[in-house]
Tab-separated table of C-alpha atoms in Angstrom:
chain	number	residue	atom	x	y	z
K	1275	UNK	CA	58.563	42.517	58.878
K	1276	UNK	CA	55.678	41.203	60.665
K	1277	UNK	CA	53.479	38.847	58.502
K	1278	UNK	CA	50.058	38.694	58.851
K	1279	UNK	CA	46.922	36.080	58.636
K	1280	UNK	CA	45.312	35.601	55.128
K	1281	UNK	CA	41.837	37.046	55.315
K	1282	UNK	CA	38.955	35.302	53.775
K	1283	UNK	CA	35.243	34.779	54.154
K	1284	UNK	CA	32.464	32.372	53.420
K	1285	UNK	CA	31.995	34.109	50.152
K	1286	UNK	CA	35.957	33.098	49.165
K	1287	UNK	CA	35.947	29.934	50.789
K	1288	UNK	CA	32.141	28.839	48.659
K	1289	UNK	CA	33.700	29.899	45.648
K	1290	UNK	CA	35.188	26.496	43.465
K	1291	UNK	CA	39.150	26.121	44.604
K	1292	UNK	CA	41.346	26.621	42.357
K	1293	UNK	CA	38.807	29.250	40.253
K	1294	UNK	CA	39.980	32.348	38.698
K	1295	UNK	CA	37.125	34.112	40.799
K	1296	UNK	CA	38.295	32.604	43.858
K	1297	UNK	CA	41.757	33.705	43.045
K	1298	UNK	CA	40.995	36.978	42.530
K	1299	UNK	CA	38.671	37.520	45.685
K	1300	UNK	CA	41.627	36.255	47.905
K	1301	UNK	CA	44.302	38.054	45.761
K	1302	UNK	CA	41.918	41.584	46.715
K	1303	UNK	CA	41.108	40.738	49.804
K	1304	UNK	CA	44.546	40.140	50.863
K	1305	UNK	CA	46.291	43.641	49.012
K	1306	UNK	CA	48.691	45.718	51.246
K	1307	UNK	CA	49.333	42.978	53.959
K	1308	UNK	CA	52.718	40.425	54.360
K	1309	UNK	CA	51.224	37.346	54.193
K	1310	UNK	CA	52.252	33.181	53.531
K	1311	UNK	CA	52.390	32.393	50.682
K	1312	UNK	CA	51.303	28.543	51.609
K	1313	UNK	CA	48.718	29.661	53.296
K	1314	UNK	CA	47.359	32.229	50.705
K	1315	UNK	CA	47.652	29.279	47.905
K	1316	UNK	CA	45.369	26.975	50.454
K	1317	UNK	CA	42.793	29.856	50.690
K	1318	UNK	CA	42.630	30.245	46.311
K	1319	UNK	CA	42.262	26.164	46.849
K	1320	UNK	CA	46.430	25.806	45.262
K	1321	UNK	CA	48.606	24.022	46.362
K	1322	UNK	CA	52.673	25.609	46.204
K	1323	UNK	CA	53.232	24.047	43.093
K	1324	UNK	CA	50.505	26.110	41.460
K	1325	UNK	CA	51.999	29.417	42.530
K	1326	UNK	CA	52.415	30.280	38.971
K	1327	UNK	CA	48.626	30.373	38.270
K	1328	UNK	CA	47.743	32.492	40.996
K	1329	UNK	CA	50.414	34.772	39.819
K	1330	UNK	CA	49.339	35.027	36.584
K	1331	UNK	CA	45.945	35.778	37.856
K	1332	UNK	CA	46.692	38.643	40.071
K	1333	UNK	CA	48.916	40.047	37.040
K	1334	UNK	CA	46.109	40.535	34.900
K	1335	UNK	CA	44.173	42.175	38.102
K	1336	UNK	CA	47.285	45.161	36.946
K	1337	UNK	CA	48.042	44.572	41.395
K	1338	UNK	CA	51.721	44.218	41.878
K	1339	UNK	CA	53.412	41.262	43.466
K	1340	UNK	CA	56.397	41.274	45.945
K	1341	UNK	CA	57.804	37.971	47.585
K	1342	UNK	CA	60.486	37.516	50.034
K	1343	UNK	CA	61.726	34.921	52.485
K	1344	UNK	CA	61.487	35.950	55.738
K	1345	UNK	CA	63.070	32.716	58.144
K	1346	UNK	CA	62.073	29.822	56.464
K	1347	UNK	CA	58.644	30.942	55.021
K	1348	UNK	CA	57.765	32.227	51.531
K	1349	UNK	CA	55.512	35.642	51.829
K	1350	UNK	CA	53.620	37.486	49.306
K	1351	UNK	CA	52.886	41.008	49.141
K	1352	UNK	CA	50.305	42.051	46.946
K	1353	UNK	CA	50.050	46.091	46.321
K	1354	UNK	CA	48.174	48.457	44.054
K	1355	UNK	CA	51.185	50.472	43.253
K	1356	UNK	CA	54.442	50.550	41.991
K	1357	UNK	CA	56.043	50.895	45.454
K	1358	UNK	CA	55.475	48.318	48.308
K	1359	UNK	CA	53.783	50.668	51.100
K	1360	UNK	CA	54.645	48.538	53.370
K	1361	UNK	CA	57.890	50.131	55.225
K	1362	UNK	CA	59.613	47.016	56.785
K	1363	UNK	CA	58.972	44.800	53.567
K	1364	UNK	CA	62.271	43.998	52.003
K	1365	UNK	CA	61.692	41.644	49.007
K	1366	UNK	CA	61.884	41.929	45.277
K	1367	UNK	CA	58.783	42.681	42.882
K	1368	UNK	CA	57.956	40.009	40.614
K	1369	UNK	CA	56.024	42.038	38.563
């Protein structure tokens, strides 16, 4: 599985960290790639211990969530469907 860089722009990265809008810009920017989790937390302004509440946030967006470990990192897939489209992801769906 090859993981990717988290994508964000000036818009994301104006927005207050930590904000449900800033969140959910990274969360949608981010959908259908294998990314860090860390480092997607860092972009919505989190740090890992507030995983939950970006989770919780991209739940209510209705996007599905998939994490895995992959070595020793913790990535994130974030998909519109019920099915990860991503063919070498092997993880479990959290929601």
């Amino acid at each position: 599985m090859r993981i990717k860089a988290v994508l964000r722009d000036s818009d994301i990265l104006s927005m207050t960290p930590g904000s449900r809008e800033r969140i959910e810009a990274t969360a949608r920017k981010n959908v259908g790639r294998v990314v860090n989790m860390n480092s997607l937390l860092k972009v919505m302004g989190l740090k890992f211990s507030d995983r939950l509440q970006a989770i919780k946030v991209i739940e209510d967006l209705g996007l599905s969530i998939w994490l895995a470990n992959e070595g020793d990192q913790h990535v994130i897939f974030i998909s519109e469907g019920e099915a990860p489209d991503e063919p070498d992801f092997v993880g479990y769906r959290w929601s």
